[in-house]
């Protein structure tokens, strides 16, 4: 009997060690990438780097303020469009899971989530860029909004499905109208989970380059106009990293560091929110 228990404990320790080893192994690529980008990019970041426009070809220095402002504007415009629409669709899917419209809508959301970003860029190019005859920040925001939608929809739907039915039943039993139950009870109770999905969607699209190549295109100058080409951090990194100039390579590493830190902070913030949300449930 004692021999069997000892053998089981040995097997348990061996399998636990294997699991810990592989759990550590999958973090190695992330640590290597983070370490290399931080090493290459952190020394390129300074006040001039963050507040200046790119220098002309052949001149040293310059910064990425045009890309920072451009990324912020395009992501915010995309969020203004995608978040309300995504939340509304997610609420409908959670409230009407057995309807035919919900079934086909969910199927479309799953398919849209698997569409490559470059395909989204090409579609928006033919929808907006070609009819208008110019690249623009508006078309870039449209592409990013399309990519944000599936994440916001699914996070809203799954979060609201986790809420107990007693919340809705209690509010309805008090005579509260259905739309007020959704807006004043259900959505606020699930707001932490919905916000986590929103943060994940922003982190997902802020590093996308492919759709912006066909839409916003890029701009070496600081621009605030939604109807004109606009620079973004991913596009600037792509342009500088593929250039033949060492100084531009350094700027690309600095921009990569800024983008990486922003995405990392967003993901950590999302994980903290998700953990607190699970505890509350």
mmCIF file of C-alpha atoms in Angstrom:
data_model
loop_
_atom_site.group_PDB
_atom_site.id
_atom_site.type_symbol
_atom_site.label_atom_id
_atom_site.label_comp_id
_atom_site.label_asym_id
_atom_site.label_seq_id
_atom_site.Cartn_x
_atom_site.Cartn_y
_atom_site.Cartn_z
ATOM 1 C CA UNK A 1 0.000 0.000 0.000
ATOM 2 C CA UNK A 2 2.769 2.406 0.971
ATOM 3 C CA UNK A 3 4.664 1.442 -2.188
ATOM 4 C CA UNK A 4 1.660 2.360 -4.375
ATOM 5 C CA UNK A 5 1.260 5.701 -2.609
ATOM 6 C CA UNK A 6 4.966 6.436 -3.054
ATOM 7 C CA UNK A 7 4.772 5.525 -6.744
ATOM 8 C CA UNK A 8 1.755 7.799 -7.224
ATOM 9 C CA UNK A 9 3.505 10.674 -5.486
ATOM 10 C CA UNK A 10 6.558 10.169 -7.679
ATOM 11 C CA UNK A 11 4.454 10.190 -10.842
ATOM 12 C CA UNK A 12 2.620 13.277 -9.624
ATOM 13 C CA UNK A 13 5.892 15.092 -8.971
ATOM 14 C CA UNK A 14 7.260 14.105 -12.395
ATOM 15 C CA UNK A 15 4.176 15.312 -14.268
ATOM 16 C CA UNK A 16 4.050 18.488 -12.200
ATOM 17 C CA UNK A 17 7.684 19.156 -13.100
ATOM 18 C CA UNK A 18 6.949 18.593 -16.799
ATOM 19 C CA UNK A 19 4.008 21.001 -16.670
ATOM 20 C CA UNK A 20 6.074 23.665 -14.891
ATOM 21 C CA UNK A 21 8.886 23.216 -17.429
ATOM 22 C CA UNK A 22 6.608 23.693 -20.432
ATOM 23 C CA UNK A 23 4.827 26.597 -18.723
ATOM 24 C CA UNK A 24 8.209 28.285 -18.340
ATOM 25 C CA UNK A 25 9.249 27.298 -21.860
ATOM 26 C CA UNK A 26 6.366 29.154 -23.498
ATOM 27 C CA UNK A 27 7.406 32.360 -21.714
ATOM 28 C CA UNK A 28 10.962 32.237 -23.082
ATOM 29 C CA UNK A 29 10.132 33.681 -26.549
ATOM 30 C CA UNK A 30 8.179 36.509 -24.912
ATOM 31 C CA UNK A 31 11.034 37.297 -22.530
ATOM 32 C CA UNK A 32 13.568 37.242 -25.381
ATOM 33 C CA UNK A 33 11.472 39.555 -27.581
ATOM 34 C CA UNK A 34 10.724 41.955 -24.727
ATOM 35 C CA UNK A 35 14.348 42.028 -23.616
ATOM 36 C CA UNK A 36 15.708 42.635 -27.105
ATOM 37 C CA UNK A 37 13.253 45.424 -27.945
ATOM 38 C CA UNK A 38 13.820 47.112 -24.582
ATOM 39 C CA UNK A 39 17.585 46.856 -25.007
ATOM 40 C CA UNK A 40 17.508 48.319 -28.524
ATOM 41 C CA UNK A 41 14.808 50.933 -28.022
ATOM 42 C CA UNK A 42 14.938 52.348 -24.517
ATOM 43 C CA UNK A 43 18.031 54.478 -25.171
ATOM 44 C CA UNK A 44 16.405 56.057 -28.246
ATOM 45 C CA UNK A 45 13.523 57.516 -26.242
ATOM 46 C CA UNK A 46 13.851 61.101 -25.013
ATOM 47 C CA UNK A 47 11.805 64.283 -24.955
ATOM 48 C CA UNK A 48 12.932 65.358 -28.425
ATOM 49 C CA UNK A 49 12.049 61.909 -29.781
ATOM 50 C CA UNK A 50 8.509 62.169 -28.414
ATOM 51 C CA UNK A 51 7.785 65.769 -29.436
ATOM 52 C CA UNK A 52 9.419 66.189 -32.873
ATOM 53 C CA UNK A 53 8.388 65.250 -36.388
ATOM 54 C CA UNK A 54 10.674 62.984 -38.440
ATOM 55 C CA UNK A 55 13.781 64.610 -39.857
ATOM 56 C CA UNK A 56 14.292 64.762 -43.646
ATOM 57 C CA UNK A 57 16.290 62.027 -45.353
ATOM 58 C CA UNK A 58 19.996 62.456 -44.681
ATOM 59 C CA UNK A 59 19.570 64.433 -41.450
ATOM 60 C CA UNK A 60 19.997 62.957 -37.988
ATOM 61 C CA UNK A 61 17.513 63.275 -35.159
ATOM 62 C CA UNK A 62 13.800 63.641 -35.562
ATOM 63 C CA UNK A 63 10.952 62.117 -33.627
ATOM 64 C CA UNK A 64 7.630 60.310 -33.835
ATOM 65 C CA UNK A 65 5.060 62.854 -32.635
ATOM 66 C CA UNK A 66 3.177 62.568 -35.936
ATOM 67 C CA UNK A 67 2.834 58.801 -35.482
ATOM 68 C CA UNK A 68 1.826 59.096 -31.822
ATOM 69 C CA UNK A 69 -0.890 61.624 -32.592
ATOM 70 C CA UNK A 70 -2.023 59.710 -35.680
ATOM 71 C CA UNK A 71 -2.327 56.391 -33.854
ATOM 72 C CA UNK A 72 -4.221 58.041 -31.002
ATOM 73 C CA UNK A 73 -6.688 59.780 -33.338
ATOM 74 C CA UNK A 74 -7.373 56.741 -35.521
ATOM 75 C CA UNK A 75 -7.784 54.343 -32.602
ATOM 76 C CA UNK A 76 -10.085 56.753 -30.758
ATOM 77 C CA UNK A 77 -12.279 57.292 -33.816
ATOM 78 C CA UNK A 78 -12.405 53.522 -34.360
ATOM 79 C CA UNK A 79 -13.335 53.012 -30.701
ATOM 80 C CA UNK A 80 -16.130 55.601 -30.891
ATOM 81 C CA UNK A 81 -17.640 53.611 -33.767
ATOM 82 C CA UNK A 82 -16.906 50.035 -32.675
ATOM 83 C CA UNK A 83 -17.662 50.169 -28.950
ATOM 84 C CA UNK A 84 -21.354 51.249 -29.063
ATOM 85 C CA UNK A 85 -22.115 48.993 -32.036
ATOM 86 C CA UNK A 86 -20.226 46.062 -30.516
ATOM 87 C CA UNK A 87 -21.887 46.451 -27.111
ATOM 88 C CA UNK A 88 -25.346 46.677 -28.691
ATOM 89 C CA UNK A 89 -24.711 43.542 -30.766
ATOM 90 C CA UNK A 90 -23.300 41.707 -27.747
ATOM 91 C CA UNK A 91 -26.345 42.622 -25.645
ATOM 92 C CA UNK A 92 -28.681 41.336 -28.363
ATOM 93 C CA UNK A 93 -26.780 38.048 -28.701
ATOM 94 C CA UNK A 94 -26.827 37.477 -24.936
ATOM 95 C CA UNK A 95 -30.521 38.314 -24.606
ATOM 96 C CA UNK A 96 -31.712 36.353 -27.656
ATOM 97 C CA UNK A 97 -29.405 33.334 -27.916
ATOM 98 C CA UNK A 98 -31.971 31.049 -29.602
ATOM 99 C CA UNK A 99 -33.187 33.354 -32.375
ATOM 100 C CA UNK A 100 -32.153 32.797 -35.985
ATOM 101 C CA UNK A 101 -30.797 36.326 -36.264
ATOM 102 C CA UNK A 102 -28.572 35.728 -33.235
ATOM 103 C CA UNK A 103 -27.312 32.450 -34.722
ATOM 104 C CA UNK A 104 -26.344 33.951 -38.066
ATOM 105 C CA UNK A 105 -25.009 37.117 -36.425
ATOM 106 C CA UNK A 106 -22.778 35.037 -34.165
ATOM 107 C CA UNK A 107 -21.590 33.061 -37.164
ATOM 108 C CA UNK A 108 -20.703 36.301 -38.977
ATOM 109 C CA UNK A 109 -18.834 37.557 -35.916
ATOM 110 C CA UNK A 110 -16.762 34.364 -35.752
ATOM 111 C CA UNK A 111 -15.935 34.592 -39.460
ATOM 112 C CA UNK A 112 -15.048 38.278 -39.189
ATOM 113 C CA UNK A 113 -12.728 37.534 -36.291
ATOM 114 C CA UNK A 114 -10.788 35.125 -38.502
ATOM 115 C CA UNK A 115 -10.464 37.448 -41.505
ATOM 116 C CA UNK A 116 -6.815 38.545 -42.009
ATOM 117 C CA UNK A 117 -6.179 42.221 -41.291
ATOM 118 C CA UNK A 118 -4.750 42.828 -44.758
ATOM 119 C CA UNK A 119 -8.037 41.636 -46.287
ATOM 120 C CA UNK A 120 -9.905 44.140 -44.129
ATOM 121 C CA UNK A 121 -7.563 46.854 -45.415
ATOM 122 C CA UNK A 122 -8.193 45.901 -49.046
ATOM 123 C CA UNK A 123 -11.968 45.893 -48.525
ATOM 124 C CA UNK A 124 -11.924 49.333 -46.886
ATOM 125 C CA UNK A 125 -9.679 50.561 -49.698
ATOM 126 C CA UNK A 126 -12.384 49.712 -52.258
ATOM 127 C CA UNK A 127 -15.188 50.933 -50.004
ATOM 128 C CA UNK A 128 -13.773 54.300 -48.915
ATOM 129 C CA UNK A 129 -10.343 55.163 -50.334
ATOM 130 C CA UNK A 130 -11.108 54.538 -53.995
ATOM 131 C CA UNK A 131 -14.484 56.362 -54.077
ATOM 132 C CA UNK A 132 -12.994 59.379 -52.256
ATOM 133 C CA UNK A 133 -9.871 59.323 -54.410
ATOM 134 C CA UNK A 134 -7.469 59.751 -51.490
ATOM 135 C CA UNK A 135 -6.003 57.938 -48.516
ATOM 136 C CA UNK A 136 -7.301 59.224 -45.202
ATOM 137 C CA UNK A 137 -7.295 58.705 -41.455
ATOM 138 C CA UNK A 138 -11.039 58.104 -41.671
ATOM 139 C CA UNK A 139 -10.548 55.019 -43.827
ATOM 140 C CA UNK A 140 -7.852 53.781 -41.439
ATOM 141 C CA UNK A 141 -10.239 54.194 -38.504
ATOM 142 C CA UNK A 142 -12.927 52.295 -40.422
ATOM 143 C CA UNK A 143 -10.564 49.357 -40.932
ATOM 144 C CA UNK A 144 -9.557 49.337 -37.259
ATOM 145 C CA UNK A 145 -13.200 49.578 -36.169
ATOM 146 C CA UNK A 146 -14.100 46.504 -38.242
ATOM 147 C CA UNK A 147 -11.280 44.593 -36.542
ATOM 148 C CA UNK A 148 -12.388 45.739 -33.078
ATOM 149 C CA UNK A 149 -16.018 44.709 -33.516
ATOM 150 C CA UNK A 150 -15.721 40.909 -33.043
ATOM 151 C CA UNK A 151 -13.727 41.268 -29.813
ATOM 152 C CA UNK A 152 -16.129 43.805 -28.298
ATOM 153 C CA UNK A 153 -19.182 41.786 -29.354
ATOM 154 C CA UNK A 154 -17.950 38.475 -27.971
ATOM 155 C CA UNK A 155 -16.625 39.963 -24.717
ATOM 156 C CA UNK A 156 -19.943 41.745 -24.104
ATOM 157 C CA UNK A 157 -21.969 38.648 -24.926
ATOM 158 C CA UNK A 158 -19.923 36.269 -22.765
ATOM 159 C CA UNK A 159 -19.765 38.704 -19.852
ATOM 160 C CA UNK A 160 -23.518 39.260 -19.758
ATOM 161 C CA UNK A 161 -24.177 35.518 -20.031
ATOM 162 C CA UNK A 162 -22.183 35.040 -16.815
ATOM 163 C CA UNK A 163 -24.577 37.249 -14.842
ATOM 164 C CA UNK A 164 -27.267 35.404 -12.848
ATOM 165 C CA UNK A 165 -30.812 35.600 -14.217
ATOM 166 C CA UNK A 166 -32.024 36.716 -10.796
ATOM 167 C CA UNK A 167 -30.645 40.215 -11.443
ATOM 168 C CA UNK A 168 -32.924 40.754 -14.421
ATOM 169 C CA UNK A 169 -35.871 39.001 -12.783
ATOM 170 C CA UNK A 170 -35.603 41.141 -9.664
ATOM 171 C CA UNK A 171 -35.556 44.375 -11.655
ATOM 172 C CA UNK A 172 -38.431 43.309 -13.894
ATOM 173 C CA UNK A 173 -40.509 42.254 -10.872
ATOM 174 C CA UNK A 174 -40.268 45.826 -9.572
ATOM 175 C CA UNK A 175 -41.888 47.102 -12.749
ATOM 176 C CA UNK A 176 -38.740 48.534 -14.331
ATOM 177 C CA UNK A 177 -39.019 48.755 -18.140
ATOM 178 C CA UNK A 178 -36.949 46.230 -20.060
ATOM 179 C CA UNK A 179 -34.649 48.784 -21.695
ATOM 180 C CA UNK A 180 -33.888 50.367 -18.313
ATOM 181 C CA UNK A 181 -33.141 46.942 -16.837
ATOM 182 C CA UNK A 182 -30.523 46.419 -19.533
ATOM 183 C CA UNK A 183 -29.013 49.912 -19.313
ATOM 184 C CA UNK A 184 -29.227 50.462 -15.545
ATOM 185 C CA UNK A 185 -28.778 46.958 -14.122
ATOM 186 C CA UNK A 186 -27.325 44.395 -16.535
ATOM 187 C CA UNK A 187 -24.694 46.514 -18.336
ATOM 188 C CA UNK A 188 -23.362 48.219 -15.144
ATOM 189 C CA UNK A 189 -23.024 44.831 -13.415
ATOM 190 C CA UNK A 190 -21.018 43.507 -16.339
ATOM 191 C CA UNK A 191 -19.115 46.698 -17.044
ATOM 192 C CA UNK A 192 -15.760 45.407 -15.759
ATOM 193 C CA UNK A 193 -15.833 42.433 -18.128
ATOM 194 C CA UNK A 194 -17.014 44.572 -21.028
ATOM 195 C CA UNK A 195 -14.244 47.092 -20.349
ATOM 196 C CA UNK A 196 -11.714 44.252 -20.394
ATOM 197 C CA UNK A 197 -12.874 43.297 -23.892
ATOM 198 C CA UNK A 198 -12.659 46.914 -25.022
ATOM 199 C CA UNK A 199 -9.084 47.185 -23.753
ATOM 200 C CA UNK A 200 -8.160 43.941 -25.496
ATOM 201 C CA UNK A 201 -9.646 45.171 -28.769
ATOM 202 C CA UNK A 202 -7.654 48.418 -28.557
ATOM 203 C CA UNK A 203 -4.457 46.498 -27.807
ATOM 204 C CA UNK A 204 -5.260 44.236 -30.761
ATOM 205 C CA UNK A 205 -5.628 46.974 -33.382
ATOM 206 C CA UNK A 206 -3.101 49.556 -32.215
ATOM 207 C CA UNK A 207 -0.234 47.428 -33.543
ATOM 208 C CA UNK A 208 -1.809 46.610 -36.919
ATOM 209 C CA UNK A 209 0.150 47.718 -39.969
ATOM 210 C CA UNK A 210 -1.400 45.872 -42.930
ATOM 211 C CA UNK A 211 -4.816 47.595 -43.020
ATOM 212 C CA UNK A 212 -3.225 51.034 -42.639
ATOM 213 C CA UNK A 213 -1.020 50.484 -45.691
ATOM 214 C CA UNK A 214 -4.178 50.543 -47.833
ATOM 215 C CA UNK A 215 -6.077 53.221 -45.917
ATOM 216 C CA UNK A 216 -4.215 55.856 -43.865
ATOM 217 C CA UNK A 217 -1.015 55.259 -45.876
ATOM 218 C CA UNK A 218 1.209 57.474 -43.684
ATOM 219 C CA UNK A 219 2.266 61.119 -43.490
ATOM 220 C CA UNK A 220 5.710 62.571 -42.639
ATOM 221 C CA UNK A 221 4.030 65.662 -41.212
ATOM 222 C CA UNK A 222 1.849 66.216 -38.154
ATOM 223 C CA UNK A 223 -1.767 66.054 -39.313
ATOM 224 C CA UNK A 224 -5.067 66.272 -37.439
ATOM 225 C CA UNK A 225 -7.380 66.004 -40.440
ATOM 226 C CA UNK A 226 -9.444 62.830 -40.794
ATOM 227 C CA UNK A 227 -9.770 63.373 -44.547
ATOM 228 C CA UNK A 228 -6.012 63.352 -45.226
ATOM 229 C CA UNK A 229 -3.308 60.675 -44.956
ATOM 230 C CA UNK A 230 -2.068 60.195 -41.401
ATOM 231 C CA UNK A 231 0.936 58.463 -39.879
ATOM 232 C CA UNK A 232 0.694 55.698 -37.291
ATOM 233 C CA UNK A 233 3.223 53.934 -35.097
ATOM 234 C CA UNK A 234 3.045 50.532 -36.860
ATOM 235 C CA UNK A 235 3.396 52.114 -40.305
ATOM 236 C CA UNK A 236 6.280 54.313 -39.135
ATOM 237 C CA UNK A 237 8.075 51.280 -37.696
ATOM 238 C CA UNK A 238 7.584 49.380 -40.957
ATOM 239 C CA UNK A 239 8.887 52.307 -43.032
ATOM 240 C CA UNK A 240 11.910 53.013 -40.860
ATOM 241 C CA UNK A 241 12.862 49.379 -40.270
ATOM 242 C CA UNK A 242 12.950 48.640 -44.022
ATOM 243 C CA UNK A 243 14.932 51.796 -44.870
ATOM 244 C CA UNK A 244 18.682 51.753 -45.675
ATOM 245 C CA UNK A 245 19.536 54.375 -43.020
ATOM 246 C CA UNK A 246 20.957 53.413 -39.620
ATOM 247 C CA UNK A 247 19.490 56.497 -37.960
ATOM 248 C CA UNK A 248 16.015 55.489 -39.108
ATOM 249 C CA UNK A 249 16.616 51.987 -37.767
ATOM 250 C CA UNK A 250 17.286 53.509 -34.347
ATOM 251 C CA UNK A 251 14.069 55.499 -34.570
ATOM 252 C CA UNK A 252 12.226 52.315 -35.482
ATOM 253 C CA UNK A 253 13.550 50.614 -32.345
ATOM 254 C CA UNK A 254 12.465 53.558 -30.226
ATOM 255 C CA UNK A 255 8.985 53.544 -31.758
ATOM 256 C CA UNK A 256 8.793 49.763 -31.253
ATOM 257 C CA UNK A 257 9.630 50.242 -27.590
ATOM 258 C CA UNK A 258 6.875 52.854 -27.154
ATOM 259 C CA UNK A 259 4.318 50.656 -28.919
ATOM 260 C CA UNK A 260 5.365 47.587 -26.944
ATOM 261 C CA UNK A 261 5.062 49.395 -23.613
ATOM 262 C CA UNK A 262 1.624 50.714 -24.492
ATOM 263 C CA UNK A 263 0.334 47.278 -25.500
ATOM 264 C CA UNK A 264 1.958 45.695 -22.441
ATOM 265 C CA UNK A 265 0.319 48.186 -20.069
ATOM 266 C CA UNK A 266 -3.070 47.673 -21.730
ATOM 267 C CA UNK A 267 -2.796 43.890 -21.418
ATOM 268 C CA UNK A 268 -1.711 44.036 -17.768
ATOM 269 C CA UNK A 269 -4.566 46.412 -17.001
ATOM 270 C CA UNK A 270 -6.966 44.037 -18.733
ATOM 271 C CA UNK A 271 -5.703 41.035 -16.762
ATOM 272 C CA UNK A 272 -6.116 42.919 -13.479
ATOM 273 C CA UNK A 273 -9.685 43.887 -14.407
ATOM 274 C CA UNK A 274 -10.513 40.325 -15.452
ATOM 275 C CA UNK A 275 -9.185 38.907 -12.184
ATOM 276 C CA UNK A 276 -11.213 41.349 -10.103
ATOM 277 C CA UNK A 277 -14.287 40.607 -12.217
ATOM 278 C CA UNK A 278 -14.013 36.879 -11.564
ATOM 279 C CA UNK A 279 -13.681 37.487 -7.829
ATOM 280 C CA UNK A 280 -16.817 39.629 -7.827
ATOM 281 C CA UNK A 281 -18.783 36.880 -9.529
#
